[in-house]
């Protein structure tokens, strides 16, 4: 039998170039939540419920009207009459009126009339009365419906690897089944000397290691593994099993029988039945590697030695699998620098953080918010003796599952237009929606590379003046695009303007967002026409203090009948089948760090922003104009 000699080995770089040309198309598999661990989402997950679904107490204590406690002091408590109690899991049948209080448990539904909870530590009961020794403010110790997750909000993105924290998020929004990307990988071990673990070893026999180590490695990459067992050194049988595997799988991995020995057959089978792409790589360990295509299915023939097989898998096969499923490699721990100052509570703490180019920034929203974990890349352990971590301090981050540190961090106002822009950028962007003010602060403090803003000043102009207001000496303003801003209402609504909001249920945007600023400007005009104070008008508006973080969440709230009207952009209304009442053009711009806009990624960002492709991809009610992509200094 003719032997093949390795006369010319290709370099690792060349091998990667060849393998990168292999295209695998993952399938779609529907799974129950209990089977979803380790899978990769095939579609975005949008919340169909609020989390929490009702206003609830965050502390044990007494539900009260905040204004009834304003005069409370430890030496001169306010006395309220007990009207009843509310336990978790029950619907309150009592109403908190003037001068009354209701005992309430942590997590219980807030009774009607109450707008705050006084912690039990600052109270004293006496018969049917409770003495309040410390005042509370409106919304204190209350978690509002939708404050963690709002209906219509995208909570997980397609391509996310599901770890226990993401499964917690899915559970929180009531998802029972998910659609996952599915890549079936066949595993074959060759060699007449192999026996399964657990069998008795005969002379000259060894246990099959590769089936289990390579199979586990493929599963760790997110693939579904199909085992074909041990194949003896018999060519007809080897061809039969390989033929079945390439028919049933999207990728086949074999081990053994790849070298140039007289008894090695795998490279011959691949070369004769299909197309050989690689045979032999200049790498140690793992030189005898074969890669080919058989019946349109890629086949990786790994060396028989377990160390060599796993090394080659990690170097060449794993990246292909993970890339196909949209994943990246992860490490257990990394060293990073704190992005901002952080005051420690004086006890041992596991602080959840996000990672961007070696900087760790806190993403802790509180123990009651499941999205804290969804936004986190890992955590740092803080010793109780540490009172403060300074920006620039080195920390060790323990990673949570698969982590793909983004190339760019965007913090600012939510916009469907920027989501369209993200899809066109050739680098990864992490988007955190905090509102326009949050974006300004994050860029100023050096946490974010850029932020989306739409803040209108007293002269009616957008954004530029706020760079000076917020002290953004390190940034420029990049003009973005125009958005139709207006009212989102039900199709049959008779609302035609801001004057009609009074007496209706509204859904507001978060404080600090550009839409909230726009809303308040318009409501001040209404208050002036009605000859009443702005604060008095807002106090009379139902839902003024109910906040949504995104335009999509505003539209979803109206669509589901939770509100009669909200302020948002046209695309959010039309995507939800709602009526949009145009009020004004709004300028959505980007505040960008100077060092980023001068970088190669910054130049690409400007090119994409000015491109026809981006203009064509913008949702309804948005459009580029002659200022798009212009860089403005303060």
Coordinates of C-alpha atoms in Angstrom, one line a residue:
X1 CA 0.0 0.0 0.0
X2 CA 1.4 3.4 -1.0
X3 CA 2.3 5.7 1.9
X4 CA 1.8 9.4 1.9
X5 CA 4.7 11.5 3.2
X6 CA 4.4 14.9 4.8
X7 CA 6.8 16.7 2.5
X8 CA 5.3 20.2 2.7
X9 CA 3.4 21.2 5.9
X10 CA 1.3 24.3 5.7
X11 CA 1.6 27.0 8.3
X12 CA -1.0 27.5 11.1
X13 CA -1.9 30.9 9.6
X14 CA -2.5 29.3 6.2
X15 CA -4.6 26.5 7.8
X16 CA -6.8 29.1 9.5
X17 CA -7.3 30.9 6.2
X18 CA -8.4 27.6 4.6
X19 CA -10.7 26.7 7.5
X20 CA -12.2 30.2 7.6
X21 CA -13.5 29.6 4.1
X22 CA -15.7 26.7 5.3
X23 CA -19.3 27.9 5.7
X24 CA -21.6 26.1 8.2
X25 CA -25.3 26.9 8.4
X26 CA -26.8 26.2 11.8
X27 CA -30.3 24.8 12.0
X28 CA -33.0 25.9 14.4
X29 CA -34.2 23.8 17.3
X30 CA -37.1 24.5 19.6
X31 CA -36.4 23.6 23.2
X32 CA -38.0 23.8 26.6
X33 CA -36.4 26.1 29.1
X34 CA -35.2 23.1 31.1
X35 CA -33.1 22.0 28.1
X36 CA -31.9 25.4 27.1
X37 CA -28.7 25.6 29.2
X38 CA -25.6 26.1 26.9
X39 CA -27.7 26.7 23.8
X40 CA -27.4 29.8 21.6
X41 CA -30.6 31.9 21.0
X42 CA -31.7 32.0 17.4
X43 CA -34.0 35.0 17.9
X44 CA -34.4 38.1 20.0
X45 CA -36.5 37.7 23.2
X46 CA -38.9 40.5 23.8
X47 CA -40.7 40.8 27.1
X48 CA -44.5 40.3 26.9
X49 CA -45.0 41.1 30.6
X50 CA -43.7 43.7 33.1
X51 CA -41.2 42.6 35.7
X52 CA -42.3 43.1 38.3
X53 CA -45.9 42.9 37.1
X54 CA -47.2 45.1 39.9
X55 CA -46.1 47.8 42.3
X56 CA -44.6 46.0 45.3
X57 CA -42.9 46.7 48.6
X58 CA -39.1 46.2 48.7
X59 CA -39.0 46.1 52.5
X60 CA -41.1 44.8 55.4
X61 CA -42.9 47.7 57.0
X62 CA -46.0 49.8 56.5
X63 CA -47.5 51.1 53.3
X64 CA -48.3 54.8 53.7
X65 CA -49.0 58.1 52.0
X66 CA -45.6 59.7 52.0
X67 CA -47.1 63.1 52.8
X68 CA -48.5 61.8 56.1
X69 CA -44.9 61.1 57.3
X70 CA -43.2 64.3 56.5
X71 CA -43.4 65.6 60.1
X72 CA -42.2 62.4 61.7
X73 CA -39.2 62.5 64.0
X74 CA -37.7 60.0 66.4
X75 CA -38.5 62.2 69.4
X76 CA -41.9 63.2 67.9
X77 CA -43.3 60.3 65.8
X78 CA -46.4 60.6 63.6
X79 CA -49.2 58.3 64.6
X80 CA -51.2 56.5 61.9
X81 CA -54.2 54.2 62.2
X82 CA -53.7 50.6 61.1
X83 CA -56.2 49.7 58.4
X84 CA -55.1 46.1 57.8
X85 CA -52.2 44.0 56.4
X86 CA -51.0 42.6 53.0
X87 CA -49.1 39.4 52.6
X88 CA -47.1 38.3 49.5
X89 CA -49.2 36.5 46.9
X90 CA -52.4 38.2 47.8
X91 CA -54.4 41.1 46.3
X92 CA -54.9 43.9 48.8
X93 CA -58.5 44.5 49.9
X94 CA -57.7 47.6 51.9
X95 CA -57.1 51.2 50.8
X96 CA -54.6 53.5 52.4
X97 CA -56.3 56.8 53.1
X98 CA -55.3 60.0 54.9
X99 CA -53.8 59.2 58.3
X100 CA -53.8 55.4 57.8
X101 CA -51.2 52.7 57.2
X102 CA -51.2 49.1 56.1
X103 CA -48.7 46.5 57.3
X104 CA -47.0 45.0 54.3
X105 CA -44.4 42.2 53.7
X106 CA -41.4 42.4 51.3
X107 CA -42.6 41.6 47.8
X108 CA -46.3 42.1 48.6
X109 CA -48.5 44.2 46.2
X110 CA -48.9 47.8 47.2
X111 CA -52.4 48.7 48.3
X112 CA -54.3 51.5 46.6
X113 CA -53.6 54.9 48.0
X114 CA -50.1 54.1 49.2
X115 CA -47.1 55.6 47.5
X116 CA -44.3 54.6 49.9
X117 CA -43.3 52.1 52.5
X118 CA -41.9 52.9 56.0
X119 CA -39.4 50.3 57.1
X120 CA -40.5 48.4 60.2
X121 CA -37.2 49.4 61.9
X122 CA -38.4 52.9 62.1
X123 CA -41.9 52.2 63.5
X124 CA -43.5 51.2 66.8
X125 CA -46.9 49.7 67.1
X126 CA -49.3 50.3 69.9
X127 CA -52.7 48.6 69.7
X128 CA -54.4 49.6 66.4
X129 CA -51.9 52.4 65.8
X130 CA -48.4 52.6 64.4
X131 CA -45.9 55.3 65.3
X132 CA -43.7 56.5 62.4
X133 CA -40.3 57.8 63.6
X134 CA -38.7 58.7 60.3
X135 CA -40.3 60.4 57.2
X136 CA -40.3 58.7 53.8
X137 CA -40.4 60.2 50.3
X138 CA -42.8 59.3 47.4
X139 CA -41.8 55.8 45.9
X140 CA -39.4 55.1 48.8
X141 CA -39.0 51.3 49.3
X142 CA -41.4 50.6 46.5
X143 CA -40.5 48.7 43.3
X144 CA -42.8 49.8 40.5
X145 CA -44.3 47.6 37.9
X146 CA -42.0 47.3 34.9
X147 CA -39.1 49.0 36.7
X148 CA -36.8 46.0 36.0
X149 CA -38.2 44.9 32.6
X150 CA -40.9 46.7 30.7
X151 CA -43.3 45.1 28.3
X152 CA -41.9 45.4 24.7
X153 CA -38.3 45.6 25.9
X154 CA -35.7 43.3 24.2
X155 CA -34.2 41.4 27.1
X156 CA -31.9 39.0 25.3
X157 CA -30.4 39.2 21.8
X158 CA -30.1 36.5 19.2
X159 CA -26.7 34.9 19.5
X160 CA -26.7 34.9 23.3
X161 CA -25.3 31.8 24.9
X162 CA -27.7 30.7 27.6
X163 CA -26.2 30.4 31.0
X164 CA -28.1 30.2 34.3
X165 CA -28.3 34.0 34.5
X166 CA -30.0 34.3 31.0
X167 CA -32.3 31.4 31.8
X168 CA -33.3 33.4 34.9
X169 CA -34.2 36.3 32.7
X170 CA -36.2 34.0 30.4
X171 CA -38.1 32.6 33.4
X172 CA -38.7 36.1 34.7
X173 CA -40.6 37.1 31.5
X174 CA -42.5 33.9 31.3
X175 CA -40.7 32.2 28.4
X176 CA -41.3 28.5 28.3
X177 CA -39.7 27.5 25.0
X178 CA -36.8 29.1 23.0
X179 CA -35.5 28.7 19.5
X180 CA -31.8 27.8 19.5
X181 CA -29.2 27.6 16.8
X182 CA -28.4 24.0 16.3
X183 CA -25.2 22.5 14.9
X184 CA -24.9 18.7 15.0
X185 CA -21.4 17.5 15.3
X186 CA -20.6 13.8 14.7
X187 CA -17.7 12.2 16.8
X188 CA -15.9 9.1 15.5
X189 CA -12.9 7.5 17.2
X190 CA -10.8 5.1 15.0
X191 CA -8.4 2.4 16.0
X192 CA -8.6 -1.4 16.6
X193 CA -6.8 -0.9 19.9
X194 CA -9.6 1.1 21.5
X195 CA -12.2 0.0 24.0
X196 CA -14.9 2.0 25.8
X197 CA -14.2 3.2 29.3
X198 CA -15.6 0.7 31.8
X199 CA -14.5 -2.3 29.7
X200 CA -11.8 -4.7 30.7
X201 CA -8.5 -3.9 29.0
X202 CA -6.9 -6.7 27.1
X203 CA -3.2 -6.8 26.0
X204 CA -2.3 -3.9 23.7
X205 CA -5.7 -2.2 24.2
X206 CA -6.3 1.4 25.5
X207 CA -9.4 3.2 26.5
X208 CA -11.2 5.5 24.1
X209 CA -10.4 9.0 25.3
X210 CA -11.1 11.1 22.3
X211 CA -14.8 10.3 21.9
X212 CA -15.5 11.8 25.3
X213 CA -12.9 14.7 25.4
X214 CA -13.6 15.9 21.9
X215 CA -17.3 15.4 22.3
X216 CA -17.3 17.4 25.5
X217 CA -15.3 20.1 23.9
X218 CA -17.7 20.4 21.1
X219 CA -20.6 20.6 23.5
X220 CA -18.8 23.3 25.4
X221 CA -18.7 25.2 22.2
X222 CA -22.5 25.0 22.0
X223 CA -22.9 22.1 19.5
X224 CA -25.2 19.1 19.7
X225 CA -23.0 16.0 19.7
X226 CA -23.8 12.7 18.0
X227 CA -21.5 9.8 19.0
X228 CA -20.7 7.1 16.5
X229 CA -18.5 5.1 18.8
X230 CA -15.3 3.2 18.0
X231 CA -14.5 2.3 14.4
X232 CA -12.0 -0.5 13.9
X233 CA -9.2 -0.2 11.3
X234 CA -11.3 -1.7 8.6
X235 CA -11.8 0.4 5.5
X236 CA -15.3 -0.7 4.4
X237 CA -16.6 -0.3 8.0
X238 CA -14.9 3.1 8.4
X239 CA -16.4 4.3 5.1
X240 CA -19.8 3.1 6.2
X241 CA -19.7 4.9 9.5
X242 CA -18.3 8.1 7.9
X243 CA -20.9 8.0 5.2
X244 CA -23.7 7.8 7.8
X245 CA -22.1 10.6 9.9
X246 CA -21.8 13.0 7.0
X247 CA -25.5 12.4 6.1
X248 CA -26.7 13.0 9.6
X249 CA -24.4 15.8 10.8
X250 CA -23.3 19.3 9.7
X251 CA -19.7 18.7 10.8
X252 CA -17.9 15.4 11.5
X253 CA -14.8 15.1 13.7
X254 CA -12.7 11.9 13.6
X255 CA -9.6 11.0 15.6
X256 CA -6.8 8.7 14.6
X257 CA -5.9 7.2 11.2
X258 CA -4.7 10.5 9.8
X259 CA -0.9 10.0 9.7
X260 CA 1.2 8.6 6.9
X261 CA 1.4 5.1 8.2
X262 CA 0.5 2.1 6.1
X263 CA -2.5 1.3 8.3
X264 CA -3.8 4.9 8.3
X265 CA -6.9 5.1 6.1
X266 CA -8.9 8.2 7.0
X267 CA -6.9 10.6 4.8
X268 CA -7.4 8.2 1.8
X269 CA -11.1 7.9 2.4
X270 CA -11.6 11.7 2.6
X271 CA -9.4 12.3 -0.4
X272 CA -11.1 9.7 -2.6
X273 CA -14.7 10.3 -1.5
X274 CA -14.5 14.1 -1.3
X275 CA -12.1 16.9 -1.4
X276 CA -9.0 17.2 0.7
X277 CA -8.3 20.7 1.9
X278 CA -5.5 20.2 4.4
X279 CA -3.2 17.3 5.3
X280 CA -0.5 18.3 7.7
X281 CA 0.1 21.5 9.7
X282 CA 3.4 22.8 11.0
X283 CA 2.4 22.7 14.6
X284 CA 3.4 20.7 17.7
X285 CA 1.6 18.7 18.9
X286 CA -0.8 17.8 16.2
X287 CA 1.0 17.7 12.9
X288 CA -1.0 14.9 11.2
X289 CA -4.3 16.8 10.6
X290 CA -6.6 16.3 7.7
X291 CA -9.5 18.6 6.8
X292 CA -11.8 17.9 3.9
X293 CA -15.3 18.0 2.5
X294 CA -17.3 14.8 2.0
X295 CA -20.7 15.0 0.5
X296 CA -20.8 18.7 1.2
X297 CA -20.1 18.1 4.9
X298 CA -16.8 19.3 6.5
X299 CA -14.7 16.6 8.1
X300 CA -11.9 17.3 10.6
X301 CA -9.5 14.3 11.0
X302 CA -7.7 14.9 14.3
X303 CA -4.6 13.0 15.4
X304 CA -5.1 9.9 17.5
X305 CA -3.0 11.0 20.5
X306 CA -5.5 12.7 22.9
X307 CA -3.3 15.7 23.7
X308 CA -2.7 16.4 20.1
X309 CA -6.3 15.8 19.2
X310 CA -7.6 18.3 21.8
X311 CA -4.9 20.8 21.0
X312 CA -5.8 20.8 17.3
X313 CA -9.5 20.9 18.2
X314 CA -9.0 24.0 20.4
X315 CA -6.8 25.8 17.8
X316 CA -8.8 25.1 14.6
X317 CA -12.1 23.3 15.0
X318 CA -13.5 25.1 18.1
X319 CA -13.3 28.6 16.5
X320 CA -15.3 27.3 13.5
X321 CA -18.0 25.9 15.7
X322 CA -18.2 28.9 17.9
X323 CA -18.1 31.3 15.0
X324 CA -21.0 29.4 13.3
X325 CA -23.1 29.7 16.5
X326 CA -22.1 33.3 17.1
X327 CA -19.9 32.7 20.1
X328 CA -16.4 33.7 21.2
X329 CA -13.8 32.1 23.5
X330 CA -14.0 32.8 27.2
X331 CA -11.6 32.7 30.2
X332 CA -12.3 32.0 33.8
X333 CA -10.6 35.2 35.1
X334 CA -9.1 38.3 33.6
X335 CA -7.4 41.3 35.0
X336 CA -8.9 44.7 34.4
X337 CA -8.9 48.3 35.5
X338 CA -11.8 50.0 37.3
X339 CA -13.4 52.4 34.9
X340 CA -14.9 54.6 37.7
X341 CA -14.5 55.2 41.4
X342 CA -16.6 52.8 43.5
X343 CA -17.5 53.2 47.2
X344 CA -17.7 49.8 49.0
X345 CA -20.4 49.2 51.6
X346 CA -17.7 48.0 54.0
X347 CA -18.5 44.3 53.8
X348 CA -17.3 41.4 51.5
X349 CA -19.0 42.0 48.2
X350 CA -19.3 40.4 44.8
X351 CA -19.8 43.4 42.5
X352 CA -21.1 42.6 39.0
X353 CA -19.2 44.4 36.3
X354 CA -19.1 44.7 32.5
X355 CA -15.9 44.6 30.6
X356 CA -14.8 46.9 27.8
X357 CA -11.2 46.8 26.5
X358 CA -9.7 46.0 29.8
X359 CA -11.9 48.3 31.9
X360 CA -14.5 47.1 34.4
X361 CA -17.5 49.2 35.1
X362 CA -20.2 48.3 37.7
X363 CA -23.6 47.2 36.3
X364 CA -25.2 46.5 39.6
X365 CA -28.9 47.5 39.6
X366 CA -29.7 45.9 43.0
X367 CA -30.4 42.4 44.1
X368 CA -34.0 42.5 42.9
X369 CA -33.1 43.2 39.2
X370 CA -32.5 40.0 37.2
X371 CA -31.1 42.2 34.3
X372 CA -28.1 42.9 36.5
X373 CA -26.9 39.5 35.6
X374 CA -27.8 39.7 32.0
X375 CA -25.7 42.9 31.6
X376 CA -22.7 41.6 33.6
X377 CA -19.6 39.9 32.2
X378 CA -18.4 38.8 35.6
X379 CA -17.8 40.0 39.2
X380 CA -15.1 41.2 41.4
X381 CA -14.7 40.3 45.0
X382 CA -14.2 43.2 47.3
X383 CA -12.6 42.7 50.7
X384 CA -14.6 44.3 53.7
X385 CA -11.5 46.3 54.6
X386 CA -11.5 48.1 51.2
X387 CA -13.6 51.3 51.5
X388 CA -13.2 52.4 47.9
X389 CA -11.9 51.3 44.6
X390 CA -10.4 54.1 42.5
X391 CA -10.6 54.5 38.8
X392 CA -7.6 52.8 37.3
X393 CA -7.2 50.3 40.2
X394 CA -6.4 46.8 38.9
X395 CA -9.0 44.2 39.7
X396 CA -9.5 40.5 39.0
X397 CA -12.8 39.7 37.2
X398 CA -14.3 36.2 37.5
X399 CA -16.1 35.7 34.3
X400 CA -19.6 34.4 34.0
X401 CA -19.8 31.8 31.3
X402 CA -19.1 33.0 27.7
X403 CA -17.9 36.5 27.5
X404 CA -17.4 38.5 24.4
X405 CA -16.0 41.8 25.4
X406 CA -17.4 44.4 22.9
X407 CA -15.2 46.6 20.8
X408 CA -17.3 49.7 21.5
X409 CA -19.5 50.7 24.5
X410 CA -22.5 52.8 23.8
X411 CA -24.5 54.3 26.7
X412 CA -27.4 56.7 26.0
X413 CA -30.8 57.0 24.7
X414 CA -32.6 54.0 23.1
X415 CA -33.3 54.3 19.4
X416 CA -34.3 51.7 16.8
X417 CA -32.2 53.7 14.3
X418 CA -29.0 53.0 16.2
X419 CA -29.9 49.3 16.3
X420 CA -30.0 49.5 12.5
X421 CA -26.7 51.2 12.5
X422 CA -25.2 48.6 14.8
X423 CA -26.0 45.9 12.3
X424 CA -24.0 47.6 9.6
X425 CA -20.8 48.2 11.7
X426 CA -18.0 45.6 11.3
X427 CA -17.2 45.6 15.0
X428 CA -19.2 44.7 18.1
X429 CA -21.1 47.3 20.1
X430 CA -22.6 46.9 23.6
X431 CA -25.6 49.1 24.0
X432 CA -26.9 50.2 27.4
X433 CA -30.0 52.3 27.5
X434 CA -29.8 55.0 30.2
X435 CA -31.3 58.0 28.5
X436 CA -29.6 61.1 27.0
X437 CA -28.3 62.4 30.3
X438 CA -26.8 59.1 31.3
X439 CA -25.0 59.0 27.9
X440 CA -23.5 62.5 28.4
X441 CA -22.2 61.5 31.9
X442 CA -20.9 58.1 30.7
X443 CA -18.9 59.7 27.9
X444 CA -17.7 62.6 30.1
X445 CA -16.4 60.1 32.8
X446 CA -14.6 58.0 30.2
X447 CA -16.8 54.9 30.6
X448 CA -18.5 54.9 27.2
X449 CA -17.0 55.5 23.8
X450 CA -20.2 57.2 22.6
X451 CA -23.7 57.9 23.6
X452 CA -27.0 58.7 21.8
X453 CA -28.6 62.0 22.8
X454 CA -31.6 64.1 21.9
X455 CA -31.8 66.9 24.4
X456 CA -33.5 70.2 23.5
X457 CA -32.3 73.3 25.2
X458 CA -34.3 76.5 26.0
X459 CA -33.6 77.9 22.6
X460 CA -35.2 74.9 20.9
X461 CA -31.8 73.6 19.6
X462 CA -30.6 70.1 20.1
X463 CA -27.6 68.6 22.0
X464 CA -24.6 70.8 21.2
X465 CA -25.0 73.2 24.1
X466 CA -25.2 70.3 26.5
X467 CA -21.6 69.3 25.9
X468 CA -20.5 72.4 27.7
X469 CA -23.2 72.0 30.3
X470 CA -22.0 68.6 31.2
X471 CA -18.3 69.5 30.9
X472 CA -17.5 67.3 28.0
X473 CA -14.1 68.7 27.1
X474 CA -13.0 65.3 25.9
X475 CA -15.8 64.8 23.3
X476 CA -17.4 66.0 20.1
X477 CA -20.9 65.9 18.8
X478 CA -21.6 63.9 15.7
X479 CA -24.8 64.8 14.0
X480 CA -27.0 61.8 13.4
X481 CA -30.4 61.7 11.9
X482 CA -33.9 63.1 12.2
X483 CA -36.8 61.3 14.0
X484 CA -40.5 61.9 13.9
X485 CA -41.4 62.6 17.6
X486 CA -45.0 62.6 18.7
X487 CA -47.9 60.8 20.6
X488 CA -48.5 57.1 20.4
X489 CA -52.1 56.1 20.9
X490 CA -54.6 53.4 20.1
X491 CA -55.9 53.4 16.5
X492 CA -59.4 54.6 17.5
X493 CA -58.2 57.2 20.0
X494 CA -59.6 60.8 19.9
X495 CA -56.4 62.2 21.3
X496 CA -54.9 64.7 18.9
X497 CA -52.4 66.7 21.0
X498 CA -50.7 67.2 24.3
X499 CA -53.7 69.1 25.6
X500 CA -55.8 65.9 25.4
X501 CA -53.4 64.0 27.8
X502 CA -55.0 65.5 30.9
X503 CA -57.4 63.0 32.3
X504 CA -56.0 60.1 30.3
X505 CA -53.6 57.3 31.4
X506 CA -50.1 58.1 30.1
X507 CA -46.8 56.2 30.1
X508 CA -43.7 58.4 30.6
X509 CA -40.1 58.0 29.7
X510 CA -37.3 57.8 32.3
X511 CA -35.9 61.0 33.9
X512 CA -32.9 62.2 32.0
X513 CA -34.0 60.9 28.6
X514 CA -34.4 63.3 25.7
X515 CA -38.0 62.2 25.3
X516 CA -38.8 63.1 28.9
X517 CA -37.3 66.5 28.4
X518 CA -39.4 67.0 25.3
X519 CA -42.5 65.8 27.1
X520 CA -42.0 68.2 30.0
X521 CA -41.5 71.1 27.6
X522 CA -44.8 70.4 25.9
X523 CA -46.6 69.9 29.2
X524 CA -45.3 73.2 30.4
X525 CA -46.9 74.8 27.4
X526 CA -50.2 73.0 28.3
X527 CA -49.9 74.2 32.0
X528 CA -49.3 77.8 30.8
X529 CA -52.5 77.6 28.6
X530 CA -54.5 76.3 31.5
X531 CA -53.0 78.9 33.8
X532 CA -51.8 76.3 36.3
X533 CA -48.4 75.3 37.6
X534 CA -46.4 72.6 35.9
X535 CA -46.0 70.6 39.1
X536 CA -49.7 70.7 39.7
X537 CA -50.5 69.6 36.2
X538 CA -48.0 66.6 36.5
X539 CA -49.5 65.6 39.8
X540 CA -52.9 65.3 38.2
X541 CA -51.7 63.3 35.3
X542 CA -52.3 59.5 35.7
X543 CA -49.1 57.7 34.9
X544 CA -46.7 60.7 34.8
X545 CA -44.4 58.9 37.3
X546 CA -44.7 55.5 35.5
X547 CA -41.5 55.2 33.4
X548 CA -40.4 53.1 30.4
X549 CA -36.8 52.8 29.3
X550 CA -37.4 52.5 25.6
X551 CA -39.7 53.7 22.8
X552 CA -40.7 50.1 22.2
X553 CA -41.8 49.7 25.8
X554 CA -43.9 52.8 25.5
X555 CA -45.7 51.5 22.4
X556 CA -46.2 48.1 24.0
X557 CA -47.7 49.6 27.0
X558 CA -50.3 51.4 24.8
X559 CA -50.9 48.3 22.7
X560 CA -51.6 46.2 25.7
X561 CA -54.0 48.7 27.2
X562 CA -51.9 49.7 30.1
X563 CA -51.8 53.3 29.0
X564 CA -53.9 55.5 26.7
X565 CA -51.0 57.6 25.4
X566 CA -47.2 57.8 25.4
X567 CA -44.6 60.0 23.8
X568 CA -42.2 58.3 21.4
X569 CA -41.1 57.9 17.8
X570 CA -43.1 56.9 14.7
X571 CA -41.3 53.6 14.1
X572 CA -42.2 52.3 17.6
X573 CA -45.9 53.1 17.0
X574 CA -46.1 51.5 13.5
X575 CA -44.3 48.4 14.6
X576 CA -47.0 47.9 17.2
X577 CA -49.9 48.7 14.9
X578 CA -50.7 51.9 16.7
X579 CA -51.6 55.5 15.7
X580 CA -48.9 58.1 15.6
X581 CA -49.6 61.8 16.0
X582 CA -46.6 63.8 14.6
X583 CA -45.6 66.7 16.9
X584 CA -42.0 67.7 15.8
X585 CA -38.8 66.7 14.2
X586 CA -36.2 65.6 16.7
X587 CA -32.4 65.5 16.1
X588 CA -30.8 62.2 17.4
X589 CA -27.1 62.8 17.6
X590 CA -24.0 61.1 19.1
X591 CA -21.7 62.5 21.7
X592 CA -18.4 60.7 21.0
X593 CA -15.0 60.7 22.8
X594 CA -12.4 62.5 20.7
X595 CA -9.9 59.6 20.9
X596 CA -12.6 57.2 19.5
X597 CA -13.7 59.4 16.6
X598 CA -10.0 59.8 15.6
X599 CA -9.5 56.0 15.6
X600 CA -10.0 53.6 12.7
X601 CA -13.3 52.4 14.2
X602 CA -14.4 56.0 14.5
X603 CA -13.7 56.7 10.9
X604 CA -15.7 53.6 9.9
X605 CA -18.6 54.7 12.1
X606 CA -18.7 58.1 10.3
X607 CA -18.6 56.3 6.9
X608 CA -21.5 54.0 7.8
X609 CA -23.5 56.9 9.3
X610 CA -23.3 58.8 6.0
X611 CA -23.9 55.7 3.8
X612 CA -26.9 55.1 1.5
X613 CA -27.2 51.6 3.0
X614 CA -27.8 53.1 6.5
X615 CA -30.2 55.6 5.1
X616 CA -32.2 52.8 3.5
X617 CA -32.2 50.7 6.6
X618 CA -33.7 53.3 8.9
X619 CA -37.1 52.5 10.3
X620 CA -40.2 54.5 9.4
X621 CA -40.2 58.1 10.6
X622 CA -36.4 58.4 10.6
X623 CA -34.1 59.9 7.9
X624 CA -30.6 61.1 7.4
X625 CA -30.1 64.7 6.1
X626 CA -27.3 67.1 5.0
X627 CA -25.9 67.3 8.5
X628 CA -25.6 63.5 9.1
X629 CA -22.0 62.5 10.0
X630 CA -20.8 66.1 10.6
X631 CA -18.5 66.5 13.6
X632 CA -19.3 69.5 15.7
X633 CA -17.0 71.0 18.4
X634 CA -18.3 72.8 21.5

